[in-house]
Amino acid sequence: MGDPVDELPLGYLLHRAAMALRSEVTSTVLEPLDLTFAQYLCMRLLSKAPGLSNAELARELNVSPQAMNMVVRGLQDRGLVARPTSVASGRALPTELTREGVAILKRTDSGVRAAERQVLGNLADDERSQLKRIL
């Protein structure tokens, strides 16, 4: 007889892991910095791909453009991201982290890593690395 976990759909297991990580990161890292998980993801994405438009951010994070606009505006109001008021051509406004945004994102790094270790505590370091590569 196989392990009961083998019977569970992968999507369910990934969802459970994601929700556990989100909860841990939010409560221990983001709330003290007055950031939401969506704001954190937006900033993390901009740190890897500066200049994305609102629509591109929304697609990457699988949310509506309206929801992403609220996230970006909240970050912009805090001075963590900047967008020009207009562009030479088209309508898309490129979004970039400000110096303050880079600094606050850097403050999340050790806490996010600790939350990952907490959630994946049953895995050895090499197993966590392998899981990340697989995903």
PDB file of C-alpha atoms in Angstrom:
ATOM      1  CA  MET A   1       0.000   0.000   0.000  1.00  0.00           C
ATOM      2  CA  GLY A   2       1.431   3.417  -1.023  1.00  0.00           C
ATOM      3  CA  ASP A   3       1.920   6.556   1.000  1.00  0.00           C
ATOM      4  CA  PRO A   4      -1.417   8.447   1.326  1.00  0.00           C
ATOM      5  CA  VAL A   5       0.372  11.653   0.304  1.00  0.00           C
ATOM      6  CA  ASP A   6       1.094  10.069  -3.077  1.00  0.00           C
ATOM      7  CA  GLU A   7      -2.665   9.981  -3.652  1.00  0.00           C
ATOM      8  CA  LEU A   8      -3.037  13.759  -3.238  1.00  0.00           C
ATOM      9  CA  PRO A   9      -3.001  15.934  -6.367  1.00  0.00           C
ATOM     10  CA  LEU A  10       0.185  17.948  -6.870  1.00  0.00           C
ATOM     11  CA  GLY A  11      -1.830  21.170  -7.245  1.00  0.00           C
ATOM     12  CA  TYR A  12      -3.358  20.669  -3.812  1.00  0.00           C
ATOM     13  CA  LEU A  13       0.055  20.076  -2.233  1.00  0.00           C
ATOM     14  CA  LEU A  14       1.594  23.095  -3.955  1.00  0.00           C
ATOM     15  CA  HIS A  15      -1.343  25.229  -2.833  1.00  0.00           C
ATOM     16  CA  ARG A  16      -0.932  24.079   0.775  1.00  0.00           C
ATOM     17  CA  ALA A  17       2.802  24.822   0.695  1.00  0.00           C
ATOM     18  CA  ALA A  18       2.193  28.248  -0.887  1.00  0.00           C
ATOM     19  CA  MET A  19      -0.457  29.152   1.681  1.00  0.00           C
ATOM     20  CA  ALA A  20       1.767  28.070   4.574  1.00  0.00           C
ATOM     21  CA  LEU A  21       4.674  30.111   3.222  1.00  0.00           C
ATOM     22  CA  ARG A  22       2.453  33.124   2.538  1.00  0.00           C
ATOM     23  CA  SER A  23       1.065  33.020   6.067  1.00  0.00           C
ATOM     24  CA  GLU A  24       4.513  32.723   7.657  1.00  0.00           C
ATOM     25  CA  VAL A  25       6.056  35.475   5.503  1.00  0.00           C
ATOM     26  CA  THR A  26       3.109  37.805   6.028  1.00  0.00           C
ATOM     27  CA  SER A  27       2.963  37.487   9.802  1.00  0.00           C
ATOM     28  CA  THR A  28       6.680  37.467  10.567  1.00  0.00           C
ATOM     29  CA  VAL A  29       8.209  39.632   7.829  1.00  0.00           C
ATOM     30  CA  LEU A  30       5.712  41.789   5.954  1.00  0.00           C
ATOM     31  CA  GLU A  31       3.252  42.979   8.606  1.00  0.00           C
ATOM     32  CA  PRO A  32       6.011  44.635  10.681  1.00  0.00           C
ATOM     33  CA  LEU A  33       7.037  46.527   7.519  1.00  0.00           C
ATOM     34  CA  ASP A  34       3.392  47.399   6.727  1.00  0.00           C
ATOM     35  CA  LEU A  35       3.544  45.501   3.415  1.00  0.00           C
ATOM     36  CA  THR A  36       0.997  43.132   1.927  1.00  0.00           C
ATOM     37  CA  PHE A  37       1.992  39.899   0.237  1.00  0.00           C
ATOM     38  CA  ALA A  38       0.878  41.324  -3.128  1.00  0.00           C
ATOM     39  CA  GLN A  39       3.075  44.386  -2.592  1.00  0.00           C
ATOM     40  CA  TYR A  40       6.016  42.170  -1.687  1.00  0.00           C
ATOM     41  CA  LEU A  41       5.548  40.044  -4.829  1.00  0.00           C
ATOM     42  CA  CYS A  42       5.261  43.164  -6.978  1.00  0.00           C
ATOM     43  CA  MET A  43       8.469  44.602  -5.524  1.00  0.00           C
ATOM     44  CA  ARG A  44      10.304  41.271  -5.847  1.00  0.00           C
ATOM     45  CA  LEU A  45       9.261  41.050  -9.502  1.00  0.00           C
ATOM     46  CA  LEU A  46      10.362  44.652 -10.164  1.00  0.00           C
ATOM     47  CA  SER A  47      13.722  43.916  -8.566  1.00  0.00           C
ATOM     48  CA  LYS A  48      14.275  41.229 -11.221  1.00  0.00           C
ATOM     49  CA  ALA A  49      12.578  43.022 -14.131  1.00  0.00           C
ATOM     50  CA  PRO A  50      12.551  46.823 -13.697  1.00  0.00           C
ATOM     51  CA  GLY A  51      10.309  48.866 -15.945  1.00  0.00           C
ATOM     52  CA  LEU A  52       7.335  46.526 -16.174  1.00  0.00           C
ATOM     53  CA  SER A  53       3.981  48.143 -16.836  1.00  0.00           C
ATOM     54  CA  ASN A  54       0.915  47.666 -14.659  1.00  0.00           C
ATOM     55  CA  ALA A  55      -0.537  45.219 -17.207  1.00  0.00           C
ATOM     56  CA  GLU A  56       2.694  43.190 -17.315  1.00  0.00           C
ATOM     57  CA  LEU A  57       2.855  43.042 -13.517  1.00  0.00           C
ATOM     58  CA  ALA A  58      -0.784  41.929 -13.394  1.00  0.00           C
ATOM     59  CA  ARG A  59      -0.145  39.137 -15.896  1.00  0.00           C
ATOM     60  CA  GLU A  60       2.977  37.950 -14.071  1.00  0.00           C
ATOM     61  CA  LEU A  61       1.174  37.818 -10.719  1.00  0.00           C
ATOM     62  CA  ASN A  62      -2.111  36.511 -12.128  1.00  0.00           C
ATOM     63  CA  VAL A  63      -4.292  39.347 -10.850  1.00  0.00           C
ATOM     64  CA  SER A  64      -6.537  41.822 -12.617  1.00  0.00           C
ATOM     65  CA  PRO A  65      -5.020  45.068 -13.912  1.00  0.00           C
ATOM     66  CA  GLN A  66      -7.343  46.929 -11.530  1.00  0.00           C
ATOM     67  CA  ALA A  67      -6.066  44.974  -8.524  1.00  0.00           C
ATOM     68  CA  MET A  68      -2.456  45.505  -9.596  1.00  0.00           C
ATOM     69  CA  ASN A  69      -3.079  49.218 -10.032  1.00  0.00           C
ATOM     70  CA  MET A  70      -4.179  49.379  -6.376  1.00  0.00           C
ATOM     71  CA  VAL A  71      -1.013  47.513  -5.320  1.00  0.00           C
ATOM     72  CA  VAL A  72       1.259  49.785  -7.367  1.00  0.00           C
ATOM     73  CA  ARG A  73      -0.502  52.939  -6.174  1.00  0.00           C
ATOM     74  CA  GLY A  74      -0.077  51.852  -2.565  1.00  0.00           C
ATOM     75  CA  LEU A  75       3.635  51.313  -3.143  1.00  0.00           C
ATOM     76  CA  GLN A  76       3.902  54.582  -5.038  1.00  0.00           C
ATOM     77  CA  ASP A  77       2.174  56.497  -2.218  1.00  0.00           C
ATOM     78  CA  ARG A  78       4.809  55.144   0.187  1.00  0.00           C
ATOM     79  CA  GLY A  79       7.640  56.121  -2.150  1.00  0.00           C
ATOM     80  CA  LEU A  80       8.681  52.498  -2.745  1.00  0.00           C
ATOM     81  CA  VAL A  81       8.071  52.507  -6.511  1.00  0.00           C
ATOM     82  CA  ALA A  82       8.000  55.247  -9.113  1.00  0.00           C
ATOM     83  CA  ARG A  83       6.189  55.652 -12.418  1.00  0.00           C
ATOM     84  CA  PRO A  84       6.457  58.561 -14.815  1.00  0.00           C
ATOM     85  CA  THR A  85       3.339  60.674 -15.254  1.00  0.00           C
ATOM     86  CA  SER A  86       3.505  60.167 -19.024  1.00  0.00           C
ATOM     87  CA  VAL A  87       5.523  58.344 -21.684  1.00  0.00           C
ATOM     88  CA  ALA A  88       6.661  59.413 -25.150  1.00  0.00           C
ATOM     89  CA  SER A  89       4.653  56.707 -26.909  1.00  0.00           C
ATOM     90  CA  GLY A  90       1.882  54.364 -25.867  1.00  0.00           C
ATOM     91  CA  ARG A  91       0.077  54.367 -22.558  1.00  0.00           C
ATOM     92  CA  ALA A  92       2.038  51.867 -20.480  1.00  0.00           C
ATOM     93  CA  LEU A  93       3.889  53.475 -17.588  1.00  0.00           C
ATOM     94  CA  PRO A  94       7.067  51.622 -16.614  1.00  0.00           C
ATOM     95  CA  THR A  95       7.332  50.944 -12.877  1.00  0.00           C
ATOM     96  CA  GLU A  96      10.631  50.832 -11.013  1.00  0.00           C
ATOM     97  CA  LEU A  97      11.698  50.415  -7.427  1.00  0.00           C
ATOM     98  CA  THR A  98      12.957  53.550  -5.731  1.00  0.00           C
ATOM     99  CA  ARG A  99      16.013  53.570  -3.491  1.00  0.00           C
ATOM    100  CA  GLU A 100      13.629  53.230  -0.536  1.00  0.00           C
ATOM    101  CA  GLY A 101      11.916  50.303  -2.261  1.00  0.00           C
ATOM    102  CA  VAL A 102      15.213  48.507  -2.796  1.00  0.00           C
ATOM    103  CA  ALA A 103      16.128  49.083   0.864  1.00  0.00           C
ATOM    104  CA  ILE A 104      12.850  47.765   2.274  1.00  0.00           C
ATOM    105  CA  LEU A 105      12.942  44.755  -0.069  1.00  0.00           C
ATOM    106  CA  LYS A 106      16.443  43.983   1.163  1.00  0.00           C
ATOM    107  CA  ARG A 107      15.085  44.063   4.727  1.00  0.00           C
ATOM    108  CA  THR A 108      12.726  41.198   3.825  1.00  0.00           C
ATOM    109  CA  ASP A 109      15.433  38.820   2.544  1.00  0.00           C
ATOM    110  CA  SER A 110      16.581  37.142   5.764  1.00  0.00           C
ATOM    111  CA  GLY A 111      13.030  36.888   7.107  1.00  0.00           C
ATOM    112  CA  VAL A 112      11.717  35.321   3.913  1.00  0.00           C
ATOM    113  CA  ARG A 113      14.565  32.788   3.944  1.00  0.00           C
ATOM    114  CA  ALA A 114      13.789  31.975   7.598  1.00  0.00           C
ATOM    115  CA  ALA A 115      10.094  31.525   6.734  1.00  0.00           C
ATOM    116  CA  GLU A 116      11.062  29.159   3.898  1.00  0.00           C
ATOM    117  CA  ARG A 117      13.170  27.106   6.315  1.00  0.00           C
ATOM    118  CA  GLN A 118      10.276  27.053   8.789  1.00  0.00           C
ATOM    119  CA  VAL A 119       7.717  25.892   6.220  1.00  0.00           C
ATOM    120  CA  LEU A 120      10.081  23.380   4.615  1.00  0.00           C
ATOM    121  CA  GLY A 121      11.611  22.357   7.929  1.00  0.00           C
ATOM    122  CA  ASN A 122      11.382  18.645   7.167  1.00  0.00           C
ATOM    123  CA  LEU A 123      13.695  19.023   4.166  1.00  0.00           C
ATOM    124  CA  ALA A 124      17.475  19.125   4.293  1.00  0.00           C
ATOM    125  CA  ASP A 125      19.246  22.103   2.678  1.00  0.00           C
ATOM    126  CA  ASP A 126      20.065  20.143  -0.487  1.00  0.00           C
ATOM    127  CA  GLU A 127      16.446  18.925  -0.746  1.00  0.00           C
ATOM    128  CA  ARG A 128      15.168  22.535  -0.467  1.00  0.00           C
ATOM    129  CA  SER A 129      17.586  23.561  -3.212  1.00  0.00           C
ATOM    130  CA  GLN A 130      16.476  20.669  -5.392  1.00  0.00           C
ATOM    131  CA  LEU A 131      12.797  21.533  -4.836  1.00  0.00           C
ATOM    132  CA  LYS A 132      13.434  25.130  -5.904  1.00  0.00           C
ATOM    133  CA  ARG A 133      15.235  23.998  -9.069  1.00  0.00           C
ATOM    134  CA  ILE A 134      12.373  21.631  -9.926  1.00  0.00           C
ATOM    135  CA  LEU A 135       9.785  24.368  -9.463  1.00  0.00           C
TER     136      LEU A 135
END
